[in-house]
Coordinates of C-alpha atoms in Angstrom, one line a residue:
Chain D
M17 CA 59.5 119.6 69.7
N18 CA 56.5 120.0 67.5
K19 CA 55.5 116.7 65.8
V20 CA 54.4 117.0 62.1
C21 CA 53.5 114.8 59.2
L22 CA 54.5 115.8 55.6
G23 CA 52.0 115.7 52.8
I24 CA 53.1 115.5 49.1
D25 CA 50.5 115.8 46.4
L26 CA 51.7 114.6 43.0
G27 CA 49.9 116.3 40.1
G28 CA 50.5 116.4 36.4
T29 CA 51.7 120.0 36.5
F30 CA 52.8 120.7 40.1
I31 CA 54.0 118.8 43.1
K32 CA 52.7 120.3 46.4
F33 CA 54.1 120.0 49.9
A34 CA 52.6 120.8 53.3
L35 CA 53.2 120.0 57.0
L36 CA 50.4 119.3 59.4
D37 CA 50.8 119.3 63.2
E38 CA 49.1 116.9 65.6
T39 CA 45.9 119.0 65.6
L40 CA 45.9 118.8 61.8
R41 CA 46.7 122.5 61.4
M42 CA 49.1 123.6 58.8
V43 CA 52.7 124.5 59.9
G44 CA 53.8 127.4 57.7
E45 CA 52.8 127.6 54.1
T46 CA 52.4 125.0 51.4
A47 CA 55.3 124.7 48.9
S48 CA 55.1 123.7 45.3
V49 CA 57.5 122.7 42.4
P50 CA 56.8 122.0 38.8
T51 CA 56.4 118.3 38.0
P52 CA 59.2 117.1 35.6
A53 CA 56.5 115.1 33.9
N54 CA 58.6 114.4 30.7
Q55 CA 61.7 113.2 32.5
G56 CA 60.4 109.9 33.8
A57 CA 59.6 108.4 37.2
G58 CA 63.1 108.8 38.6
A59 CA 63.1 112.6 38.1
V60 CA 59.6 113.0 39.5
I61 CA 60.5 111.0 42.6
A62 CA 63.8 113.0 43.0
A63 CA 61.7 116.2 42.8
M64 CA 59.3 114.9 45.5
V65 CA 62.2 114.0 47.8
A66 CA 64.1 117.2 47.3
G67 CA 60.9 119.3 47.8
G68 CA 60.0 117.4 51.0
K69 CA 63.5 117.9 52.3
A70 CA 63.6 121.6 51.5
L71 CA 60.3 122.2 53.3
L72 CA 61.4 120.2 56.4
A73 CA 64.7 122.1 56.3
R74 CA 62.8 125.4 56.7
H75 CA 61.2 124.0 59.9
S76 CA 64.2 122.7 62.0
D77 CA 62.0 122.9 65.1
V78 CA 59.7 120.0 64.1
K79 CA 60.0 116.2 64.2
C80 CA 58.4 114.6 61.2
L81 CA 56.7 111.2 61.9
G82 CA 56.0 110.2 58.3
V83 CA 55.0 111.2 54.8
G84 CA 51.6 110.8 53.1
I85 CA 51.6 110.8 49.3
G86 CA 48.6 111.6 47.2
S87 CA 48.8 110.4 43.6
P88 CA 46.7 109.8 40.5
G89 CA 46.2 106.2 39.7
P90 CA 45.3 103.5 39.3
L91 CA 47.2 102.5 42.5
D92 CA 47.9 99.3 44.4
L93 CA 47.4 100.9 47.8
A94 CA 48.3 97.8 49.8
N95 CA 51.8 97.7 48.3
G96 CA 52.2 101.4 47.7
V97 CA 52.6 101.0 44.0
V98 CA 51.5 103.3 41.1
I99 CA 50.1 100.9 38.4
G100 CA 49.9 103.6 35.8
M101 CA 49.5 107.4 35.4
P102 CA 47.7 108.8 32.3
N103 CA 49.2 112.3 32.7
I104 CA 52.8 111.4 33.6
P105 CA 54.5 108.9 31.3
G106 CA 56.9 106.3 32.6
F107 CA 55.0 105.5 35.8
E108 CA 54.2 101.8 35.2
N109 CA 54.3 99.7 38.4
V110 CA 56.5 102.1 40.3
P111 CA 56.8 101.5 44.1
L112 CA 56.3 105.2 44.8
R113 CA 55.6 104.9 48.5
D114 CA 58.8 103.0 49.3
R115 CA 61.0 105.1 47.0
V116 CA 59.8 108.4 48.3
G117 CA 59.9 107.1 51.9
A118 CA 63.5 105.8 51.4
G119 CA 64.6 109.1 49.9
L120 CA 63.2 111.1 52.8
G121 CA 64.2 108.5 55.5
L122 CA 60.6 108.5 56.7
P123 CA 57.8 106.0 56.9
A124 CA 55.5 106.6 54.0
T125 CA 51.9 105.9 53.0
L126 CA 50.2 106.2 49.5
E127 CA 46.7 107.5 48.9
N128 CA 44.6 108.0 45.9
D129 CA 44.5 111.8 45.0
A130 CA 40.7 112.0 45.1
N131 CA 40.5 110.3 48.5
A132 CA 43.3 112.7 49.7
A133 CA 41.3 115.7 48.5
A134 CA 38.2 114.5 50.2
L135 CA 40.1 114.0 53.5
G136 CA 41.6 117.5 53.0
E137 CA 38.2 119.1 52.8
Y138 CA 37.2 117.1 55.8
I139 CA 40.2 118.3 57.8
A140 CA 40.4 122.0 56.8
G141 CA 37.6 122.8 54.3
S142 CA 33.9 122.5 53.9
G143 CA 33.7 119.2 55.8
A144 CA 34.7 120.1 59.4
G145 CA 32.6 118.0 61.8
S146 CA 31.0 115.9 59.0
K147 CA 30.1 112.3 60.0
L148 CA 30.0 111.1 56.4
L149 CA 31.3 113.2 53.6
V150 CA 31.4 112.5 49.9
M151 CA 33.5 114.7 47.7
L152 CA 32.9 114.8 43.9
T153 CA 35.6 116.4 41.8
L154 CA 34.2 117.5 38.4
G155 CA 37.0 117.9 35.9
T156 CA 38.5 115.8 33.2
G157 CA 36.8 112.9 34.8
L158 CA 34.6 112.6 37.9
G159 CA 36.8 111.8 40.9
S160 CA 35.5 111.1 44.3
G161 CA 36.4 110.3 47.9
I162 CA 34.3 109.1 50.9
I163 CA 35.2 110.0 54.5
I164 CA 33.3 108.1 57.3
D165 CA 34.0 109.3 60.8
G166 CA 37.2 110.9 59.7
K167 CA 38.5 107.9 57.9
V168 CA 39.0 107.3 54.1
L169 CA 36.7 104.6 52.8
H170 CA 39.0 102.3 50.8
G171 CA 36.7 99.3 50.4
A172 CA 37.8 95.7 50.6
H173 CA 40.5 96.0 47.9
G174 CA 41.4 99.7 47.8
I175 CA 39.2 100.4 44.7
G176 CA 36.2 101.9 46.4
A177 CA 34.8 105.5 46.1
E178 CA 34.7 105.5 42.3
V179 CA 31.5 107.4 42.2
G180 CA 32.3 108.5 38.6
H181 CA 31.5 105.0 37.6
L182 CA 28.2 104.7 39.3
I183 CA 25.8 103.6 36.5
V184 CA 23.1 106.2 36.1
E185 CA 21.7 104.9 32.8
P186 CA 21.4 101.2 31.9
D187 CA 22.8 100.5 28.5
G188 CA 23.9 104.2 28.4
E189 CA 26.9 105.9 26.8
P190 CA 30.0 103.7 26.7
C191 CA 32.7 104.7 29.2
G192 CA 36.5 104.3 28.8
C193 CA 36.3 102.0 31.8
G194 CA 34.3 99.4 29.8
Q195 CA 31.0 100.0 31.5
R196 CA 28.0 101.8 30.0
G197 CA 26.1 104.7 31.5
C198 CA 28.7 105.8 34.0
L199 CA 28.0 109.2 35.8
E200 CA 31.3 110.5 34.6
R201 CA 30.1 110.2 31.0
Y202 CA 27.3 112.7 31.7
S203 CA 28.5 115.1 34.4
S204 CA 32.2 115.7 34.1
A205 CA 33.5 118.9 32.5
T206 CA 35.1 117.0 29.7
Y207 CA 32.1 115.0 28.6
L208 CA 29.7 117.9 29.1
A209 CA 31.8 119.9 26.6
R210 CA 32.2 116.9 24.3
R211 CA 28.4 116.4 24.2
A212 CA 27.9 120.1 23.3
Q213 CA 30.5 119.8 20.6
S214 CA 29.0 116.7 19.1
L215 CA 25.5 118.2 19.0
V216 CA 26.9 121.3 17.3
E217 CA 28.8 119.2 14.8
S218 CA 25.6 117.3 14.1
G219 CA 24.1 120.5 13.0
R220 CA 22.1 121.8 16.0
A221 CA 21.8 125.6 16.0
S222 CA 23.8 127.2 18.8
S223 CA 26.1 130.2 19.4
L224 CA 28.7 127.5 20.3
A225 CA 29.1 126.9 16.5
A226 CA 31.1 130.1 16.3
V227 CA 33.3 129.1 19.2
L228 CA 34.0 125.8 17.7
K229 CA 34.9 127.5 14.4
T230 CA 37.3 129.9 16.1
T231 CA 39.0 127.8 18.6
G232 CA 38.6 124.3 17.2
Q233 CA 36.9 122.9 20.4
I234 CA 34.3 123.6 22.9
T235 CA 35.1 123.7 26.7
S236 CA 32.7 123.4 29.6
L237 CA 33.3 127.1 30.3
D238 CA 32.2 127.9 26.8
V239 CA 29.0 125.9 27.4
L240 CA 28.4 127.8 30.7
R241 CA 29.0 131.2 29.1
A242 CA 26.6 130.4 26.2
R243 CA 24.0 129.0 28.6
N244 CA 24.2 132.2 30.7
A245 CA 23.8 134.3 27.5
G246 CA 20.6 132.4 26.6
D247 CA 21.8 129.7 24.2
A248 CA 19.2 126.9 24.2
L249 CA 21.5 124.1 23.2
A250 CA 24.0 125.1 25.9
A251 CA 21.3 125.3 28.5
E252 CA 20.0 121.8 27.5
V253 CA 23.5 120.3 27.8
W254 CA 24.4 122.0 31.1
D255 CA 21.0 121.1 32.5
R256 CA 21.2 117.4 31.6
A257 CA 24.7 117.1 33.1
I258 CA 23.5 118.6 36.4
H259 CA 20.2 116.5 36.4
L260 CA 22.1 113.3 36.1
L261 CA 24.7 114.5 38.7
A262 CA 21.7 115.1 41.0
I263 CA 20.4 111.5 40.4
G264 CA 23.9 110.2 41.3
C265 CA 23.8 112.4 44.5
V266 CA 20.4 110.9 45.4
S267 CA 21.7 107.4 45.0
L268 CA 24.6 108.3 47.2
C269 CA 22.2 109.6 49.8
R270 CA 20.3 106.3 49.8
V271 CA 23.4 104.0 50.0
L272 CA 25.6 106.1 52.3
D273 CA 23.4 108.7 54.0
P274 CA 26.1 111.5 53.9
D275 CA 25.6 114.7 55.9
L276 CA 27.7 116.5 53.2
I277 CA 28.4 116.3 49.5
V278 CA 31.3 118.5 48.6
I279 CA 31.6 119.6 44.9
G280 CA 35.1 120.5 43.7
G281 CA 37.2 120.5 40.6
G282 CA 37.3 122.9 37.7
M283 CA 33.6 122.8 37.1
A284 CA 33.0 124.0 40.7
K285 CA 34.2 127.4 39.5
A286 CA 30.7 127.8 38.0
G287 CA 29.5 128.4 41.6
D288 CA 25.8 129.1 41.8
D289 CA 25.3 128.3 38.2
L290 CA 26.1 124.7 39.2
M291 CA 24.9 124.5 42.8
V292 CA 21.5 126.2 42.5
P293 CA 20.2 123.8 39.8
L294 CA 22.0 120.9 41.5
R295 CA 20.3 121.5 44.8
Q296 CA 16.9 121.9 43.0
Y297 CA 17.3 118.6 41.1
V298 CA 18.4 116.8 44.2
Q299 CA 15.3 118.1 46.1
Q300 CA 13.1 117.1 43.2
E301 CA 14.5 113.6 42.7
H302 CA 15.0 112.4 46.3
W303 CA 12.5 110.4 48.2
K304 CA 9.6 111.7 50.3
L305 CA 10.2 109.4 53.3
S306 CA 12.4 111.9 55.0
K307 CA 13.7 115.4 54.4
L308 CA 16.9 115.8 52.5
A309 CA 19.5 115.3 55.2
A310 CA 22.7 116.0 53.1
R311 CA 24.0 119.5 52.5
L312 CA 25.5 120.2 49.1
E313 CA 28.4 122.6 49.3
L314 CA 31.3 123.8 47.1
A315 CA 34.8 122.7 48.1
K316 CA 36.8 125.4 49.9
L317 CA 40.4 124.4 49.6
G318 CA 40.8 124.3 45.8
N319 CA 44.2 122.8 44.9
D320 CA 45.4 122.6 48.5
A321 CA 42.9 119.9 49.5
G322 CA 45.0 117.0 48.2
V323 CA 48.2 118.0 50.0
I324 CA 46.4 118.6 53.3
G325 CA 44.6 115.3 52.9
A326 CA 47.9 113.5 52.1
A327 CA 49.4 114.8 55.3
G328 CA 46.2 113.9 57.2
Q329 CA 46.4 110.4 55.9
A330 CA 50.0 110.1 57.2
W331 CA 48.7 111.2 60.6
A332 CA 46.0 108.5 60.4
V333 CA 48.6 105.8 59.7
F334 CA 51.7 107.0 61.7
H335 CA 50.4 108.8 64.8
Chain A
M123 CA 29.7 83.1 84.5
N124 CA 29.3 83.1 80.8
K125 CA 28.5 86.6 79.4
V126 CA 25.8 86.9 76.7
C127 CA 23.8 89.4 74.8
L128 CA 20.2 88.8 73.9
G129 CA 18.9 89.3 70.4
I130 CA 15.2 89.9 69.6
D131 CA 14.0 90.0 66.0
L132 CA 10.6 91.5 65.5
G133 CA 8.9 90.2 62.4
G134 CA 5.3 90.5 61.1
T135 CA 4.6 86.9 61.9
F136 CA 7.1 85.7 64.5
I137 CA 9.3 87.2 67.2
K138 CA 12.7 85.4 67.4
F139 CA 15.1 85.3 70.3
A140 CA 18.7 84.2 70.6
L141 CA 21.7 84.5 72.9
L142 CA 25.3 85.1 71.7
D143 CA 28.3 84.7 73.9
E144 CA 31.4 86.9 73.8
T145 CA 32.8 85.0 70.8
L146 CA 29.5 85.7 69.0
R147 CA 28.6 82.0 69.1
M148 CA 25.0 81.0 69.8
V149 CA 24.3 79.7 73.3
G150 CA 21.6 77.0 73.0
E151 CA 18.9 77.3 70.4
T152 CA 16.9 80.2 69.0
A153 CA 13.3 80.6 70.4
S154 CA 10.3 82.0 68.6
V155 CA 6.8 83.1 69.5
P156 CA 3.9 84.3 67.2
T157 CA 3.7 88.1 66.8
P158 CA 0.4 89.3 68.3
A159 CA 0.2 91.7 65.4
N160 CA -3.4 92.6 65.7
Q161 CA -3.3 93.3 69.5
G162 CA -1.4 96.6 69.3
A163 CA 2.1 97.7 70.3
G164 CA 1.6 97.0 74.0
A165 CA 0.9 93.3 73.4
V166 CA 3.8 93.0 71.0
I167 CA 6.2 94.6 73.5
A168 CA 4.9 92.3 76.3
A169 CA 5.5 89.2 74.0
M170 CA 9.0 90.5 73.3
V171 CA 9.8 90.9 77.0
A172 CA 8.2 87.6 78.1
G173 CA 10.0 85.7 75.4
G174 CA 13.3 87.3 76.3
K175 CA 12.8 86.5 80.0
A176 CA 11.8 82.9 79.2
L177 CA 14.9 82.3 77.1
L178 CA 17.2 83.8 79.8
A179 CA 15.4 81.7 82.5
R180 CA 16.4 78.6 80.6
H181 CA 20.1 79.7 80.9
S182 CA 20.6 80.5 84.5
D183 CA 24.4 80.1 84.1
V184 CA 24.8 83.3 82.0
K185 CA 25.0 87.0 82.7
C186 CA 23.2 89.1 80.1
L187 CA 24.8 92.4 79.3
G188 CA 22.2 93.9 77.0
V189 CA 19.5 93.3 74.4
G190 CA 19.7 94.1 70.7
I191 CA 16.3 94.5 68.9
G192 CA 15.9 94.2 65.2
S193 CA 12.8 95.8 63.8
P194 CA 11.2 96.8 60.6
G195 CA 10.9 100.5 60.1
P196 CA 11.2 103.4 59.5
L197 CA 13.1 103.9 62.7
D198 CA 14.6 106.7 64.6
L199 CA 17.8 104.9 65.6
A200 CA 19.3 107.6 67.7
N201 CA 16.2 107.7 70.0
G202 CA 15.3 104.0 69.7
V203 CA 11.9 104.8 68.3
V204 CA 9.7 103.0 65.7
I205 CA 8.2 105.7 63.5
G206 CA 5.8 103.3 61.8
M207 CA 5.5 99.6 60.8
P208 CA 3.5 98.7 57.6
N209 CA 2.9 95.1 58.8
I210 CA 2.1 95.6 62.4
P211 CA -0.7 98.2 63.1
G212 CA -0.5 100.5 66.1
F213 CA 3.3 101.1 66.0
E214 CA 3.4 104.9 65.5
N215 CA 6.2 106.6 67.3
V216 CA 6.7 103.8 69.8
P217 CA 9.9 104.0 72.0
L218 CA 10.5 100.3 71.4
R219 CA 14.1 100.3 72.6
D220 CA 13.4 101.8 76.0
R221 CA 10.1 99.9 76.6
V222 CA 11.7 96.5 75.9
G223 CA 14.8 97.4 77.8
A224 CA 12.8 98.5 80.8
G225 CA 10.7 95.3 80.7
L226 CA 13.8 93.2 80.7
G227 CA 15.8 95.4 83.1
L228 CA 18.6 95.4 80.5
P229 CA 20.3 98.1 78.4
A230 CA 18.8 98.0 74.9
T231 CA 19.7 99.0 71.4
L232 CA 17.5 99.2 68.3
E233 CA 18.6 98.2 64.8
N234 CA 17.0 98.2 61.4
D235 CA 16.0 94.5 60.6
A236 CA 17.9 94.6 57.2
N237 CA 21.0 95.9 58.9
A238 CA 20.7 93.2 61.6
A239 CA 20.3 90.5 59.0
A240 CA 23.5 91.7 57.2
L241 CA 25.4 91.7 60.5
G242 CA 24.0 88.2 61.2
E243 CA 25.3 86.9 57.9
Y244 CA 28.7 88.6 58.7
I245 CA 28.9 86.9 62.1
A246 CA 27.6 83.4 61.4
G247 CA 26.7 83.1 57.7
S248 CA 28.2 83.7 54.3
G249 CA 30.2 86.7 55.5
A250 CA 32.7 85.3 57.9
G251 CA 36.0 87.3 57.5
S252 CA 34.5 89.8 55.0
K253 CA 36.0 93.3 55.1
L254 CA 33.1 94.9 53.4
L255 CA 29.8 93.0 53.0
V256 CA 26.6 94.2 51.3
M257 CA 23.5 92.1 51.9
L258 CA 20.5 92.5 49.6
T259 CA 17.2 90.9 50.7
L260 CA 14.9 90.3 47.8
G261 CA 11.3 90.0 49.0
T262 CA 8.3 92.3 49.3
G263 CA 10.8 95.1 48.9
L264 CA 14.5 95.2 48.5
G265 CA 16.2 95.5 51.9
S266 CA 19.9 95.9 52.5
G267 CA 22.6 96.2 55.0
I268 CA 26.2 97.2 54.7
I269 CA 28.9 95.9 57.1
I270 CA 32.3 97.6 57.0
D271 CA 35.1 96.0 59.2
G272 CA 32.4 94.2 61.2
K273 CA 30.4 97.4 61.9
V274 CA 27.0 98.3 60.5
L275 CA 27.1 101.4 58.2
H276 CA 24.4 103.7 59.5
G277 CA 25.3 106.9 57.7
A278 CA 25.2 110.3 59.2
H279 CA 21.5 110.2 60.2
G280 CA 20.8 106.5 60.5
I281 CA 19.1 106.2 57.1
G282 CA 21.9 104.7 55.0
A283 CA 22.1 101.3 53.4
E284 CA 18.8 101.7 51.4
V285 CA 20.1 100.1 48.3
G286 CA 16.6 99.3 47.2
H287 CA 16.3 103.0 46.5
L288 CA 19.4 103.3 44.4
I289 CA 18.2 104.9 41.1
V290 CA 18.9 102.5 38.3
E291 CA 16.9 104.2 35.6
P292 CA 16.5 108.0 35.3
D293 CA 12.8 109.0 35.1
G294 CA 12.0 105.3 35.5
E295 CA 9.0 103.6 37.2
P296 CA 7.6 105.6 40.1
C297 CA 8.4 104.1 43.5
G298 CA 6.3 104.3 46.7
C299 CA 9.1 106.3 48.2
G300 CA 8.5 109.2 45.9
Q301 CA 11.6 108.6 43.7
R302 CA 11.6 107.2 40.2
G303 CA 13.6 104.3 38.9
C304 CA 14.5 102.7 42.2
L305 CA 16.2 99.3 42.1
E306 CA 13.4 97.9 44.2
R307 CA 10.8 98.6 41.5
Y308 CA 12.6 96.3 39.1
S309 CA 14.3 93.5 41.2
S310 CA 12.2 92.7 44.3
A311 CA 9.9 89.6 44.2
T312 CA 6.8 91.8 44.5
Y313 CA 7.5 94.1 41.6
L314 CA 8.9 91.3 39.4
A315 CA 5.6 89.4 39.9
R316 CA 3.5 92.6 39.4
R317 CA 5.3 93.4 36.1
A318 CA 4.5 89.9 34.8
Q319 CA 0.9 90.3 35.9
S320 CA 0.5 93.6 34.2
L321 CA 2.0 92.3 31.0
V322 CA -0.3 89.4 31.0
E323 CA -3.3 91.6 31.7
S324 CA -2.2 93.8 28.8
G325 CA -2.7 90.8 26.6
R326 CA 0.8 89.4 26.1
A327 CA 0.7 85.7 25.5
S328 CA 2.0 83.5 28.3
S329 CA 1.3 80.4 30.3
L330 CA 1.0 82.8 33.3
A331 CA -2.5 83.8 32.0
A332 CA -3.8 80.5 33.2
V333 CA -2.2 81.0 36.6
L334 CA -3.7 84.4 36.9
K335 CA -7.2 83.1 35.9
T336 CA -7.0 80.3 38.5
T337 CA -5.4 82.1 41.5
G338 CA -6.2 85.7 40.9
Q339 CA -2.6 86.8 41.0
I340 CA 0.9 86.0 39.8
T341 CA 3.8 85.4 42.3
S342 CA 7.5 85.6 41.7
L343 CA 7.6 81.8 42.2
D344 CA 5.0 81.5 39.4
V345 CA 7.2 83.6 37.1
L346 CA 10.2 81.4 37.9
R347 CA 8.4 78.2 37.3
A348 CA 7.0 79.4 34.0
R349 CA 10.5 80.7 33.0
N350 CA 12.0 77.3 33.7
A351 CA 9.2 75.6 31.7
G352 CA 10.1 77.7 28.7
D353 CA 7.6 80.6 28.9
A354 CA 9.1 83.5 26.9
L355 CA 7.3 86.3 28.8
A356 CA 8.3 84.9 32.1
A357 CA 11.9 84.6 30.9
E358 CA 11.9 88.2 29.8
V359 CA 10.5 89.5 33.1
W360 CA 12.9 87.3 35.2
D361 CA 15.9 88.3 33.1
R362 CA 15.2 92.1 33.2
A363 CA 14.9 92.0 37.0
I364 CA 18.2 90.2 37.3
H365 CA 19.9 92.4 34.7
L366 CA 19.0 95.6 36.6
L367 CA 19.9 93.9 39.9
A368 CA 23.3 93.3 38.4
I369 CA 23.7 96.9 37.4
G370 CA 22.9 97.9 41.0
C371 CA 25.5 95.4 42.2
V372 CA 28.1 97.0 39.8
S373 CA 27.3 100.4 41.1
L374 CA 27.8 99.1 44.6
C375 CA 31.2 97.7 43.6
R376 CA 32.3 101.1 42.3
V377 CA 31.1 103.1 45.3
L378 CA 31.9 100.7 48.2
D379 CA 34.2 98.0 46.8
P380 CA 32.7 95.1 48.7
D381 CA 34.4 91.7 48.8
L382 CA 31.0 90.0 49.2
I383 CA 27.5 90.7 48.1
V384 CA 25.1 88.3 49.9
I385 CA 21.7 87.7 48.4
G386 CA 18.9 86.7 50.8
G387 CA 15.1 86.9 51.1
G388 CA 12.3 84.9 49.6
M389 CA 13.6 85.2 46.0
A390 CA 17.0 83.7 47.1
K391 CA 15.2 80.3 47.2
A392 CA 15.5 80.4 43.4
G393 CA 19.2 79.5 44.0
D394 CA 21.1 79.0 40.8
D395 CA 18.2 80.3 38.7
L396 CA 19.0 83.6 40.3
M397 CA 22.7 83.4 41.0
V398 CA 24.0 82.1 37.7
P399 CA 22.4 84.8 35.5
L400 CA 23.2 87.4 38.2
R401 CA 26.9 86.6 38.2
Q402 CA 26.9 86.6 34.4
Y403 CA 25.3 90.0 34.2
V404 CA 27.7 91.4 36.8
Q405 CA 30.7 90.1 34.9
Q406 CA 29.3 91.6 31.7
E407 CA 28.4 95.0 33.1
H408 CA 31.4 95.8 35.4
W409 CA 34.4 97.7 34.3
K410 CA 37.5 96.3 32.6
L411 CA 40.0 98.3 34.8
S412 CA 40.3 95.5 37.3
K413 CA 38.9 92.0 37.7
L414 CA 35.6 91.6 39.6
A415 CA 36.7 91.6 43.2
A416 CA 33.4 90.9 44.9
R417 CA 32.0 87.5 45.3
L418 CA 28.2 87.1 45.0
E419 CA 26.8 84.4 47.3
L420 CA 23.5 83.2 48.7
A421 CA 22.7 84.0 52.3
K422 CA 23.2 81.0 54.6
L423 CA 21.2 81.8 57.8
G424 CA 17.7 82.3 56.3
N425 CA 15.3 83.7 58.9
D426 CA 17.9 83.4 61.7
A427 CA 20.2 86.2 60.3
G428 CA 18.2 89.0 61.9
V429 CA 18.1 87.6 65.5
I430 CA 21.9 86.8 65.4
G431 CA 22.7 90.2 64.0
A432 CA 20.5 91.9 66.7
A433 CA 22.4 90.1 69.4
G434 CA 25.7 91.0 67.6
Q435 CA 24.7 94.6 67.6
A436 CA 24.1 94.5 71.3
W437 CA 27.6 93.1 71.7
A438 CA 29.0 96.0 69.6
V439 CA 27.2 98.5 71.8
F440 CA 27.4 97.0 75.3
H441 CA 30.7 95.0 75.5

């Protein structure tokens, strides 16, 4: 009988499910159900359990050893508890690991969604064979995961791999976390767009002024489009975000010496418009004592990275 | 027969030797000989071999499984080669690991001296029981080592744990490594003293002007003494170095989540004059999402950390 582990990736919009066999290959297809985000934690957990059972029922020829759950946080990993969840109300101090595990009758493990995505890229995406992989997810915030020799770096208290809160500018812009000058405040999609909007609102000339007037807000995609159409303000904002992201990548090279930095999240859809200047800035900013040893690549798995990594983490814990 | 591994720590002034048993406890005392630094690599290697043999000869009741060598760099760890050595001329592309190993008739492993010191503090110093330890050595430069679950973090190409080259200020002061704004340029003993000297030379009023006139240069100890005697310029320079060191420590907490940051090197002799403001700045600069989880402590082993760590690395490789 084929042994598998089940992965469940809890997102604000969808819950995803996948099975990985012992060789970490997917068994069948991923499955997905809408997240009943407005119905409270009980409904969300019920949907996770029902979806997991439904996927396992379609594979009666497998024996499931355990379930790995990827979840937004902050989390208390040691106890499997969700401390809070900005996008899904009602998730305060919920023992998600044990409730989903009990519902499925399986041993369960909880993992941070960004760590799970990094592990997913390591298992089945850009990261195959990497010795030390850092994944940066550029979206609303700047999420990250670090995989060393195939294992998630958790740190001493389960709060490591928060590269979005690497300080890139002393006494820099205040961050929601309470620090100043965090990388996330310069290089995430949200803050890049917010910076463009605030410059336009302060009266700087830009084609983005018309966008703001029409739609009421500027997105990172608007900034990219305007930059590619020759708008100087948009180019300046895009360029600064990528320059500071490159400085963050160089600092990661010095501290961790990765062979691969994977860039994912919504902003990664910019493709070469992101990666070409990013690679140039990293080459420019990094030291001259040795050649740049880290590759910078786009993520390959898109939204599937988290669920594959969640199942992979179950294998790491329950094999 | 008691099994041991031999550690050899190659420094610019002394070569140190120690034996560790299987429980990583020292057997007997450390030994030390002057480094024949001006006589070329051959003489240095001969002194390492002779010193190792002499120590082993004093312990005829042990069986030595291997030798761990701690060395300044840059190093090619995979091949056991010293690429160059600023303080010991004649060490270009020397296969130190294999030559010392052959001389002693023992399997040998080569480790970066800063990594060895961090492992030494983990084994026998401030770091006992730590899950994730970062050691920062504040001296001529800013050396560092990272120990995760008792193992040295090497990164994917053996060039990780260079925290001195974490970028703390974008477009900051140029560093000898070719980057700008490296932590080392703000917080090492050398650069702190150099900054004080350059401010005095530029005409800023300070009691350090008299020191400069008398001795021809200002040291970090001069800066500390002047600061403690109420000199405003010295206080400003000392404070800035520690503030930026604290920002580096906060970034390390976000990326790695250590439970312990150990501060060693010559500047650590400042004791509370360093640690009290450092802890205050780290508290002030770190995020509000969780309590500060890392302790900041002075190193305990002084110059013995490297040789203990070198022997410990031999145990990690040859047990």
